[in-house]
XYZ file of C-alpha atoms in Angstrom:
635
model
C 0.000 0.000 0.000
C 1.125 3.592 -0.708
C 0.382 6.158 2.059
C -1.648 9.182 0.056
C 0.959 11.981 -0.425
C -0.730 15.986 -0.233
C -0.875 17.784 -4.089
C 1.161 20.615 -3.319
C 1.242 23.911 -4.981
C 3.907 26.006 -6.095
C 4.869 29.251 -4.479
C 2.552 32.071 -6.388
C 4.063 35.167 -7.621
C 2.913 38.357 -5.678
C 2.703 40.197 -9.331
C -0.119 39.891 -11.343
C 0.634 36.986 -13.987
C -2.338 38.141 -16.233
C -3.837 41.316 -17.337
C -5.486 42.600 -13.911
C -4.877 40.563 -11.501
C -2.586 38.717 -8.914
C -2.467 35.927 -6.958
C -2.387 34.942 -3.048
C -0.743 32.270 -1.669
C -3.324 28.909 -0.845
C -5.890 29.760 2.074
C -6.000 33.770 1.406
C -8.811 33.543 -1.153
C -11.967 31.579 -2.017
C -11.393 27.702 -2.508
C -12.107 26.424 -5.575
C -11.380 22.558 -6.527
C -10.586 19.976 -3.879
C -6.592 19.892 -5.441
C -5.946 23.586 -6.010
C -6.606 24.637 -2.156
C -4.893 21.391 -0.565
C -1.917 22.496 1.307
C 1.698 21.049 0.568
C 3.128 18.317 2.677
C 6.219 17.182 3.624
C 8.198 14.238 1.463
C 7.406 10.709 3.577
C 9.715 10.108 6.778
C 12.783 8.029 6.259
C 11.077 4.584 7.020
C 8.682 4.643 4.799
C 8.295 3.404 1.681
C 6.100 3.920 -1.710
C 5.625 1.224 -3.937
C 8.018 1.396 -7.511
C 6.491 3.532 -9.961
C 3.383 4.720 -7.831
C 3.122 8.605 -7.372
C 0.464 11.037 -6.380
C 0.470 14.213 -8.744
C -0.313 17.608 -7.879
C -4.155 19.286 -8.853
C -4.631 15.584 -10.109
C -8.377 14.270 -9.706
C -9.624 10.900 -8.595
C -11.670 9.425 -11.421
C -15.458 8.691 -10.693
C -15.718 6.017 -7.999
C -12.262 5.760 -6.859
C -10.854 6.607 -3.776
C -7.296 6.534 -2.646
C -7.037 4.777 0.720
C -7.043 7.486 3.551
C -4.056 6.102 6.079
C -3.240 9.180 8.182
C 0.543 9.771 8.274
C 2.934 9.098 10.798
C 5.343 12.019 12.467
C 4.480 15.147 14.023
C 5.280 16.986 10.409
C 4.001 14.624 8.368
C 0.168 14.900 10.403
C 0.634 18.981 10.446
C 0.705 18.398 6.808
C -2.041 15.878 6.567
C -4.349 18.181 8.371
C -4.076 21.408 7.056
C -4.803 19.566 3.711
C -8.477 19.604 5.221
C -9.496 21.951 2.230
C -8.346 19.512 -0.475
C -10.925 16.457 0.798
C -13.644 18.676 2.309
C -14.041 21.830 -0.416
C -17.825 22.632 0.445
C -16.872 22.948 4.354
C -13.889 25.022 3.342
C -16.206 27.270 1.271
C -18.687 27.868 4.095
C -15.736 28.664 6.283
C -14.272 30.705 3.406
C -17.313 33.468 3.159
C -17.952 32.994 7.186
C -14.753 34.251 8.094
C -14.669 36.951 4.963
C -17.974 37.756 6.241
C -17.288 38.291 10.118
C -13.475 40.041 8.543
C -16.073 42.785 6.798
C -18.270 43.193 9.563
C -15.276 43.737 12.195
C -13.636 46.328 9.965
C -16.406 47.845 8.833
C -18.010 48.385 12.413
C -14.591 49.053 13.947
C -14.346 51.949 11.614
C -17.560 53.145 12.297
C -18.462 52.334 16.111
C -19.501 55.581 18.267
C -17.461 56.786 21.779
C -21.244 56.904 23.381
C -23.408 54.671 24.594
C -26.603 56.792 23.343
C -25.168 56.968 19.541
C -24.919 53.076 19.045
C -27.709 53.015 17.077
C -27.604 50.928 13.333
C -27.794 53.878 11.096
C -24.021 54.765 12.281
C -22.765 51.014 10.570
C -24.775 51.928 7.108
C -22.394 54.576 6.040
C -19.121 55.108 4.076
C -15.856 55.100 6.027
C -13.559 57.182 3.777
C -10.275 55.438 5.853
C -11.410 52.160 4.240
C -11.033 53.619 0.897
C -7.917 54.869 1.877
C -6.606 52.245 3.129
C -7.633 49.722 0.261
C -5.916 52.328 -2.070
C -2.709 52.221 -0.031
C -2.905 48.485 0.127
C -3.196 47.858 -3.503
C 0.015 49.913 -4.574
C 2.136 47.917 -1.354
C 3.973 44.692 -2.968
C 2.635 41.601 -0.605
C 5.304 41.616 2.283
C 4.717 45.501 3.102
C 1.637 45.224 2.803
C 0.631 42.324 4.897
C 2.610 44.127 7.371
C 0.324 47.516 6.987
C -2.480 45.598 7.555
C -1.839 44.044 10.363
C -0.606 46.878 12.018
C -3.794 48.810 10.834
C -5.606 46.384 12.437
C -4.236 46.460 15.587
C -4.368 49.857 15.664
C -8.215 49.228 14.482
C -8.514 47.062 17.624
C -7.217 49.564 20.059
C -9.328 52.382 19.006
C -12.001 50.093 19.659
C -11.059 49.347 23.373
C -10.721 53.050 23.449
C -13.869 53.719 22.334
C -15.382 51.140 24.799
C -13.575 53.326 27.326
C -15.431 56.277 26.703
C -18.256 55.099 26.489
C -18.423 53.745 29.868
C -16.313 56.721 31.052
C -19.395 58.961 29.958
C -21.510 56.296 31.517
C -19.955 56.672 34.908
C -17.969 59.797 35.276
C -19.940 62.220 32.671
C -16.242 62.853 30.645
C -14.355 60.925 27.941
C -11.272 58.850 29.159
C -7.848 60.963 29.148
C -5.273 58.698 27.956
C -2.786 60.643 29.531
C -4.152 60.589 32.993
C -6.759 58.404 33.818
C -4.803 54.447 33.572
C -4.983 55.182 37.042
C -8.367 54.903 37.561
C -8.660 51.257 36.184
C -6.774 50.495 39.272
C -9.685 52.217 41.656
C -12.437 50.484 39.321
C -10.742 47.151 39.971
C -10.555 47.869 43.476
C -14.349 48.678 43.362
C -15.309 45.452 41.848
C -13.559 43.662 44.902
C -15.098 45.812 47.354
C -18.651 45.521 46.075
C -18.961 42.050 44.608
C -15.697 39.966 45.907
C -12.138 39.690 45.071
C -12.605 36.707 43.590
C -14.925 38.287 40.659
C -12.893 41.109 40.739
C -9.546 38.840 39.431
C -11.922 37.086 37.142
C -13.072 40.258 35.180
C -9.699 41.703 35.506
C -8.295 38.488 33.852
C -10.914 38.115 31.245
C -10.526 41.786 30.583
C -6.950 41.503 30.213
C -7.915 38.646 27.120
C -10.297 40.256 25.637
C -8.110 43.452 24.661
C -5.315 41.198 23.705
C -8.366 39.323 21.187
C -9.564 42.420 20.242
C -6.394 43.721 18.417
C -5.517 39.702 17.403
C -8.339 39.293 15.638
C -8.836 42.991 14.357
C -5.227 41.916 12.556
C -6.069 39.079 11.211
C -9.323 40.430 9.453
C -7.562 43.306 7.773
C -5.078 40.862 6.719
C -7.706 38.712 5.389
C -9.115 41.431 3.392
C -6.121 42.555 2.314
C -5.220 39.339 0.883
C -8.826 39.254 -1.258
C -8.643 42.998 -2.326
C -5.439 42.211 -4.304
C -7.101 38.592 -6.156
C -8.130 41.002 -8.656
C -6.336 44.547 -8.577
C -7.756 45.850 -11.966
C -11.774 45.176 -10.646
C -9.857 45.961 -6.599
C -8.771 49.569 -8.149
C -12.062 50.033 -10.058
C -14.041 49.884 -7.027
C -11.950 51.737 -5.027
C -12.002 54.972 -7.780
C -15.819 54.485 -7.717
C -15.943 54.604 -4.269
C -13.670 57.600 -3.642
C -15.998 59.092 -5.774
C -19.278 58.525 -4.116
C -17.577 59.473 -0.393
C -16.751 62.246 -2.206
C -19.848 63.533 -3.952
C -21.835 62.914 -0.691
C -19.184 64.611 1.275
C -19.927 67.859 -1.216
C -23.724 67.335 -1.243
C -23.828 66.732 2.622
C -25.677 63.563 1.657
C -27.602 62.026 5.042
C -28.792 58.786 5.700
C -31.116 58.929 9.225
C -29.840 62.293 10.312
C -25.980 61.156 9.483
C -23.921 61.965 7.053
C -23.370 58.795 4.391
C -19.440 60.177 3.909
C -18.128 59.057 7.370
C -14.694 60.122 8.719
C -15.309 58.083 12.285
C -12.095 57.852 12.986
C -10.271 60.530 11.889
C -12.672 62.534 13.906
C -11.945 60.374 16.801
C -8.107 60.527 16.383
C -7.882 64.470 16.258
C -10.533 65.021 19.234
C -7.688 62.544 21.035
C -4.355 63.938 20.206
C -6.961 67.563 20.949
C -7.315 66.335 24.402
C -3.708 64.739 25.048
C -2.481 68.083 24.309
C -4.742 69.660 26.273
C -3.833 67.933 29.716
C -0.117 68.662 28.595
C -0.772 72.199 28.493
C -3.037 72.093 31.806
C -0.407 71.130 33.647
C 1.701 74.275 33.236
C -1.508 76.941 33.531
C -3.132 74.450 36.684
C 0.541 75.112 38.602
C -0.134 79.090 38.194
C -3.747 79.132 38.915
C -2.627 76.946 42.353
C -0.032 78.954 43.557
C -2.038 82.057 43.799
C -4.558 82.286 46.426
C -6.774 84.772 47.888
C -6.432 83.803 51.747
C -2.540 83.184 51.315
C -1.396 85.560 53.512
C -4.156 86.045 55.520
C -3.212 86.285 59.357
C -4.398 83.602 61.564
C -6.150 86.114 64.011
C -8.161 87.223 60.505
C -9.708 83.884 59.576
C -12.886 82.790 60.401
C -13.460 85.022 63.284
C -17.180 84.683 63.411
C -17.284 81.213 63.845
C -14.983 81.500 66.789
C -16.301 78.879 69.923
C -18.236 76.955 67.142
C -18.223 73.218 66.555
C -18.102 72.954 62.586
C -18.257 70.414 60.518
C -18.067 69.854 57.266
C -19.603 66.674 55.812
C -20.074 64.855 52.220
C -22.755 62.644 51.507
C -21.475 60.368 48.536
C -23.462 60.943 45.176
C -26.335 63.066 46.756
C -26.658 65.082 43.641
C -29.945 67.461 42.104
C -31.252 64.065 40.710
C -32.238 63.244 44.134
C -34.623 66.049 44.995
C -36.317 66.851 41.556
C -35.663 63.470 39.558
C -39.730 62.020 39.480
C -38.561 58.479 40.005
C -36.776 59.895 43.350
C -37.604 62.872 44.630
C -40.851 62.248 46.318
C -38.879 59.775 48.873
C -36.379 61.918 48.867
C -38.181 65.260 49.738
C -40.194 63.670 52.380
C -36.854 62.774 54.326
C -35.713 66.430 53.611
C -39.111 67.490 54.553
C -39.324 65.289 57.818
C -35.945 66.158 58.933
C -35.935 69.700 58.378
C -39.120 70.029 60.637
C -37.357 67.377 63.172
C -34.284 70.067 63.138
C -36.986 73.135 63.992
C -38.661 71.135 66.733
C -34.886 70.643 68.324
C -34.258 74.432 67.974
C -31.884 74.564 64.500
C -32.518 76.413 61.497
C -31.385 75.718 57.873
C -30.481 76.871 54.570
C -29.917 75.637 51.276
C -28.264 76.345 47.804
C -26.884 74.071 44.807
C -23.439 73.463 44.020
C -22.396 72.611 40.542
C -19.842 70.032 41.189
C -16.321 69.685 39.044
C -16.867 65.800 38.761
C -20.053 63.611 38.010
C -20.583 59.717 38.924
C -17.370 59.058 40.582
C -13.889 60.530 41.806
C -15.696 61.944 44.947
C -12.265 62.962 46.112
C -12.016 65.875 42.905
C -15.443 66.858 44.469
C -14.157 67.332 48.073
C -10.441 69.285 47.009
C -12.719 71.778 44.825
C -14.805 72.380 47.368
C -12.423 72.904 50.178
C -9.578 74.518 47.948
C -11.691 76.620 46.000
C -9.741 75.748 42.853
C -11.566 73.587 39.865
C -10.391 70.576 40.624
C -11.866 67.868 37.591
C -9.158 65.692 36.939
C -6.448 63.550 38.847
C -3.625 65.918 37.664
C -4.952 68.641 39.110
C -5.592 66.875 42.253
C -1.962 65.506 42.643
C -0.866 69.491 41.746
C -3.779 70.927 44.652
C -2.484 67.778 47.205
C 1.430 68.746 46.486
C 1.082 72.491 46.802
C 0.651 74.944 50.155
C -2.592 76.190 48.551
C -4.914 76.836 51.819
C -8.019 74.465 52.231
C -11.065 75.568 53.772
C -10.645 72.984 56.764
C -6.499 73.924 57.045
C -7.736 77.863 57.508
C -8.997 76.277 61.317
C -6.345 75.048 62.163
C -4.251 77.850 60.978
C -5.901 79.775 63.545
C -5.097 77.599 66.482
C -8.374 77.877 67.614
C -9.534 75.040 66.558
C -8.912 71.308 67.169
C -9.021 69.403 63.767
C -10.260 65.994 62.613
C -11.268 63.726 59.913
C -13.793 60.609 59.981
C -13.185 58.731 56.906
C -14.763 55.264 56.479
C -13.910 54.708 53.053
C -9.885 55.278 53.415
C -8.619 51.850 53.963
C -5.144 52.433 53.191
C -2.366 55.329 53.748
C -4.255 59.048 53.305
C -1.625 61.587 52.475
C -4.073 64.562 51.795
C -4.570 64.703 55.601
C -1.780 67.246 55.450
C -3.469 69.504 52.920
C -6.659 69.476 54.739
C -4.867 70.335 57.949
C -6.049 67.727 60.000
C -4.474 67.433 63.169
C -6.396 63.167 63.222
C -7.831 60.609 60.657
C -9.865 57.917 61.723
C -9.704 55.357 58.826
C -12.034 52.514 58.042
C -9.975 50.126 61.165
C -10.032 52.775 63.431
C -13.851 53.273 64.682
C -13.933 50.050 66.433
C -16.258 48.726 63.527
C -17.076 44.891 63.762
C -20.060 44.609 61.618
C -20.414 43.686 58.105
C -19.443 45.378 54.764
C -21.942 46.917 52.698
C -20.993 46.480 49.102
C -18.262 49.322 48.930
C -19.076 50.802 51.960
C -17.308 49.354 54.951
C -20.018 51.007 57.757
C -22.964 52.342 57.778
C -23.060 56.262 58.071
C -25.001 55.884 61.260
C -22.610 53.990 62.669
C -19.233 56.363 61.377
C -21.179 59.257 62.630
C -21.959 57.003 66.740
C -18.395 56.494 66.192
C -17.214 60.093 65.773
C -19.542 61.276 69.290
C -17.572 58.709 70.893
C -14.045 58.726 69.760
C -14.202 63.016 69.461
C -17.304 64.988 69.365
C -18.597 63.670 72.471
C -15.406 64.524 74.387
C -15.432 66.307 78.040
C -11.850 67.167 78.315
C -11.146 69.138 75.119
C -9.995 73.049 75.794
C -10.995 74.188 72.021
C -13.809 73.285 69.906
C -13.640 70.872 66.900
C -14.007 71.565 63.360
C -14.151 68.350 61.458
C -14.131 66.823 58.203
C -16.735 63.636 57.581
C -17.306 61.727 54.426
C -20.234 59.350 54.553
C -20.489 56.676 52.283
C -23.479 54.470 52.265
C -24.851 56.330 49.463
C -22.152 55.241 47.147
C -23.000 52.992 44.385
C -23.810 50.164 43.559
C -26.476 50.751 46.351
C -27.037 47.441 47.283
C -26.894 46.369 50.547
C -28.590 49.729 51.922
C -28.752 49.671 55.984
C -31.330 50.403 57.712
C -31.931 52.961 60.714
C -31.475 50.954 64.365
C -31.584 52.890 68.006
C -28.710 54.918 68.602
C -28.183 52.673 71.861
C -28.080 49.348 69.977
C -25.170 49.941 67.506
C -21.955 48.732 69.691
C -19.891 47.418 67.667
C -22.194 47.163 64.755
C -22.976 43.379 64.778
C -26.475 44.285 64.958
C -26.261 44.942 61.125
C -25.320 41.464 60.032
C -29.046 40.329 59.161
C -29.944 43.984 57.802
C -26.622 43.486 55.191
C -27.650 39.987 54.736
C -31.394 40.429 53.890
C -30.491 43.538 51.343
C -30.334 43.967 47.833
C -27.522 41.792 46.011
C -25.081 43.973 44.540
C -25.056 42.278 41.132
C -29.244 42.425 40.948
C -28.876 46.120 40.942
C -26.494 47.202 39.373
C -27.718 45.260 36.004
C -31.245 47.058 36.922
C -31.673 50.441 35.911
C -34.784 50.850 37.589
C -33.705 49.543 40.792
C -30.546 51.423 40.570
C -32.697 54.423 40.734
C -34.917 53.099 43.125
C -32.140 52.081 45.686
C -30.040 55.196 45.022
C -32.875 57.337 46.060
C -33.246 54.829 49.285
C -29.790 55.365 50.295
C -29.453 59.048 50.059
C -32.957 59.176 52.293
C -30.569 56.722 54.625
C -27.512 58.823 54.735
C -29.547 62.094 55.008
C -31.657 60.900 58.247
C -28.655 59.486 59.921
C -26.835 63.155 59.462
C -30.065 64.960 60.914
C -30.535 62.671 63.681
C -27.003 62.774 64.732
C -27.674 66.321 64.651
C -30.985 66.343 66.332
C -29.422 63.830 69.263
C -26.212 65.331 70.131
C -25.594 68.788 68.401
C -25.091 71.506 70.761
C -26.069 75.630 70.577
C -22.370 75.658 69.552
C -22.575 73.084 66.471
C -22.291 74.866 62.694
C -23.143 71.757 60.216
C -22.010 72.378 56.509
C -22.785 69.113 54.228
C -23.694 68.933 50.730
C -23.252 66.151 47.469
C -20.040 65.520 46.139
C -21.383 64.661 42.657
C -24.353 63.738 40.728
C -24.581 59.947 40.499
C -24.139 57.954 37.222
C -26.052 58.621 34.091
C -27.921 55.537 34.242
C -29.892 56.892 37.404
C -29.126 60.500 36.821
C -29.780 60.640 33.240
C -27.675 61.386 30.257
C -28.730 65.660 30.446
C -28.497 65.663 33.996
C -26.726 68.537 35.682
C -23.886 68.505 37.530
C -25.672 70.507 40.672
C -25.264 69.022 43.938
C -27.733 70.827 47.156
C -25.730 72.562 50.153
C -27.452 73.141 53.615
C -26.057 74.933 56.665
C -27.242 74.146 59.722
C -26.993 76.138 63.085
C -28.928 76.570 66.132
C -27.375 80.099 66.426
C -29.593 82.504 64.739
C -26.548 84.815 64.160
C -24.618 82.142 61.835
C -27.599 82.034 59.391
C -27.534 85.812 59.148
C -24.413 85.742 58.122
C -25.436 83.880 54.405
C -28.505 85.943 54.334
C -26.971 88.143 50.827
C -26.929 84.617 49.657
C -30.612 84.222 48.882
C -30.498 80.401 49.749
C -33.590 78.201 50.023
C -35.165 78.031 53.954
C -35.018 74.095 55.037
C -33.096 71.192 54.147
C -34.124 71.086 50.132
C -33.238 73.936 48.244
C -35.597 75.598 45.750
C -34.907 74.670 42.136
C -34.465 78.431 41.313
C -32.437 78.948 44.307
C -28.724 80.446 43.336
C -26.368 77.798 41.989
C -22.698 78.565 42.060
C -19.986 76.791 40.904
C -18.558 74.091 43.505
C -14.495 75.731 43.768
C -16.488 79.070 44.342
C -17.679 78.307 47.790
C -14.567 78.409 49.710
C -13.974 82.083 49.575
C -17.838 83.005 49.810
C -17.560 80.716 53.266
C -14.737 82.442 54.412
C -15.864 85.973 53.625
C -19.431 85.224 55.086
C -18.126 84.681 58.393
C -15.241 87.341 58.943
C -11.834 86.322 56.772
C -10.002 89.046 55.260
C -8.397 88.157 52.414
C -4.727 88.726 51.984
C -3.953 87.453 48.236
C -0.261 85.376 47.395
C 0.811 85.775 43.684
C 3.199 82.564 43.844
């Protein structure tokens, strides 16, 4: 017996060999016969013999009811061979796979070229138009001889692939933050999102997604380079019908480009990425630039100078506090699907707050962030610089620039502290905020459960801070403090629930509350019931503020607390504002007065025409309201 040896073809010529066209090597185009797509093989291993006079020809045929006898070869090379010859004894499978893969090749390219940066534009009319970089392209491809340009198109491809992922990025940057993603600043973030995967829904999901993210870009810019390679490879089986097309199609992107030709409110001659690439390299030079002017803008400050015996001095005695509830934005109190809750609590507490003898007002806030990065809402607010990205921040945490909370203890009249629940790790900024103590996440004697990011309930940071500060007999100044509650933050599932005041200890008593909630992965795949429990946990963090206040603040207690940001678009919706509401609270008539130029809103819920500043301006208004003189640095 002979074993059946592979017909192999000869090495094509990357020149056209007739008028009009050229050829690919076998597997780049269409299959044809059985013989002309079967792969070559290696010669026969030394061992094994054929049978005198007895050879297989290349491209020859099997005549009509014969069969050669199919004995699989031996040897590793020898099977390679024998398998990739799959095209030569199954040609109608090979064709099916032949116009599936050209098919999904086309679609990949096609959509890659024309695929939207926002969620709210991925509709189908954008994949029905004209990229003019495919015409481009094809024209560059056609003039490359085959090595250069199998090389172009793969690295087109790849590139293809990673404007893709950086499309993707945007998208759910816009989603979740309200701003494109900065490739020059914002890597770090992936980092914080990983971390919030871990914290809300396990570490264990949190290294799966990060894994299978990690493959998915990597198969993303594979496969991207494979399917312009494919195409490449059939655009140049025919160059003279290739080039035709291409010249007509120059020409229609063309002519609709002049006519402004639409298809579905679009234009049919798309420039997708080109557009995207220049709004990029816009914005990368941007941040460059920002980095310089943001350095200037810090260094000069209008309370610089200011003496400590001229800051503040109407607050003198006071107990302030300054505190941020996470994500309470404007959606809250005028959004239908959440501000009836919502305004009941504000409504409810405020009168709570009259009955125990405080009064309130209330303004908006239009934050420098939106979704996330609470931290650039807390630095604008308490530097009075516009703090909306992490460069910015690092510049504001580096320089001497003088918070709001740092102007108390400038004075020396003040004792300072921070409550912090959600720092779990070393907190740098506590110098810039001039906090004389942090109590982090492990150090509020907390013993209870987790809820989703959140590591306490607000009610219990806020027990904590009576105890460990507020509540204090032996202190010889008052406090002004810094608190950042953080039930409210997303993805609002767990929510606590209210318990007495004498019941939380150590906070065990939450254990059934967290384990009868919401599960974190429910909501957050739930629009609806991300609104729904959104709106629940603001009406949470709210009443555990005013009761705190209503239980243990004093004739001598100043509260300040507002939003940090609005929360994502998916709750907030995609034209939501960036406002955030702002409430001081006093049982001293005479600190009140002292906003009364500012036209704010009586009560906990601020009108919707009441005044609406921007969030970096409130710092100086604050300090000139009660007393500061400002005494300006240059840098």
């Amino acid at each position: 017996m002979v074993e059946p040896v592979e017909a192999t073809t000869a090495p094509e010529s990357d020149e056209a060999t007739e008028a009009g066209k050229s050829t690919e090597p076998a597997g780049s185009g269409e299959p044809n016969e059985p013989a002309a797509s079967a792969e070559a093989t290696e010669a026969p291993e030394a061992g094994e013999h054929a049978e005198a006079g007895e050879h297989a020809e290349a491209g020859e045929h099997a005549e009509a009811g014969e069969r050669a006898e199919a004995v699989e070869p031996r040897g590793v090379r020898a099977r390679v061979s024998y398998w990739r010859g799959w095209r030569g004894r199954y040609p109608r499978a090979a064709r099916v796979v032949w116009w599936a893969a050209t098919i999904a090749s086309l679609l990949l390219v096609f959509g890659a070229l024309s695929l939207p940066n926002r969620l709210f534009a991925l509709h189908l009319s954008r994949f029905v138009r004209l990229p003019g970089e495919a015409i481009i392209g094809a024209a560059a491809l056609l003039a490359l001889p085959r090595r250069p340009r199998v090389a172009l198109a793969a690295l087109a491809g790849a590139a293809l692939g990673a404007l893709t992922i950086l499309n993707v990025l945007d998208m759910q940057f816009v989603e979740y933050l309200g701003r494109p993603f900065d490739l020059v600043l914002d890597w770090i973030l992936l980092d914080d999102a990983q971390s919030y995967v871990a914290d809300s829904m396990g570490g264990t999901v949190a290294l799966a997604a990060t894994i299978g993210l990690i493959i998915l870009v990597v198969l993303i810019m594979a496969v991207m380079a494979l399917a312009t390679v494919r195409l490449s490879g059939i655009l140049v089986r025919d160059t003279r019908r290739a080039t035709r097309g291409t010249l007509i199609a120059g020409t229609v992107w063309i002519t609709c480009s002049v006519l402004g030709v639409q298809f579905a409110g679009l234009p049919v001659a798309s420039d997708q990425v080109v557009n995207s690439l220049t709004s990029e390299a816009r914005r990368v030079r941007a941040t460059l630039q920002d980095e310089a002017t943001f350095g200037k803008v810090a260094r000069s400050d209008t309370f610089g100078a200011t003496p400590a015996a001229q800051l503040v001095p109407d607050l003198r005695g006071k107990d302030v506090i300054f505190a941020f509830i996470e994500s309470y934005g404007r959606s809250a109190v005028e959004d239908p699907g959440m501000a009836p809750g919502v305004d009941e609590t504000l409504d409810t507490s405020t009168a709570a707050l009259t009955k125990a003898g405080f009064s309130a007002k209330s303004g908006w806030l239009t934050s420098a962030t939106y979704g996330g990065s609470s931290w650039l809402g807390h630095s604008t607010t308490l530097s009075g610089l516009w703090v909306d990205t992490q460069q910015r921040y690092r510049t504001v945490m580096a320089s001497d620039h003088l918070s709001l909370t740092k102007a108390f203890q400038k004075t020396g009249a003040w004792d300072t502290v921070g409550i912090m629940p959600g720092v779990q790790k070393g907190w740098p900024e506590q110098k810039f905020y001039g906090l004389d103590k942090v109590y982090n996440a492990f150090q509020m004697g907390y013993q209870g459960p987790k809820f989703s990011w959140s590591t306490m309930p607000d009610q219990y940071a806020l027990e904590a801070f009576q105890r460990l500060e507020h509540g204090r007999t032996d202190r010889d100044k008052p406090l002004m403090s810094e608190i950042i509650l953080t039930s409210s933050h997303q993805p609002w599932a767990p929510i606590p629930k209210m318990v007495g005041w004498d019941e939380l200890g150590d906070g065990s008593v939450f254990e059934d509350i967290q384990a009868d909630g919401e599960k974190a992965s429910d909501v957050i795949a739930d629009s609806d019931k991300s609104k729904k429990e959104y709106g629940r946990s603001i009406q949470y963090s709210v009443t555990a503020l005013t009761q705190w206040l209503e239980r243990y603040g004093t004739d001598d207690t100043v509260l300040v607390f507002l939003g940090d940001h609005q929360p994502i678009s998916r709750v907030s919706g995609n034209n939501a504002s960036r406002d955030v509401p702002v409430s001081i609270v006093a049982k001293d008539p005479k600190v009140l007065d002292k906003i009364a130029a500012w036209n704010w809103t009586d009560g906990l819920k601020p009108a919707h025409d009441a005044p609406v500043w921007k969030m970096s301006s409130f710092r100086d208004r604050f300090l000139k309201a009660y007393g500061s003189t400002p005494h300006p640095t240059t840098g």
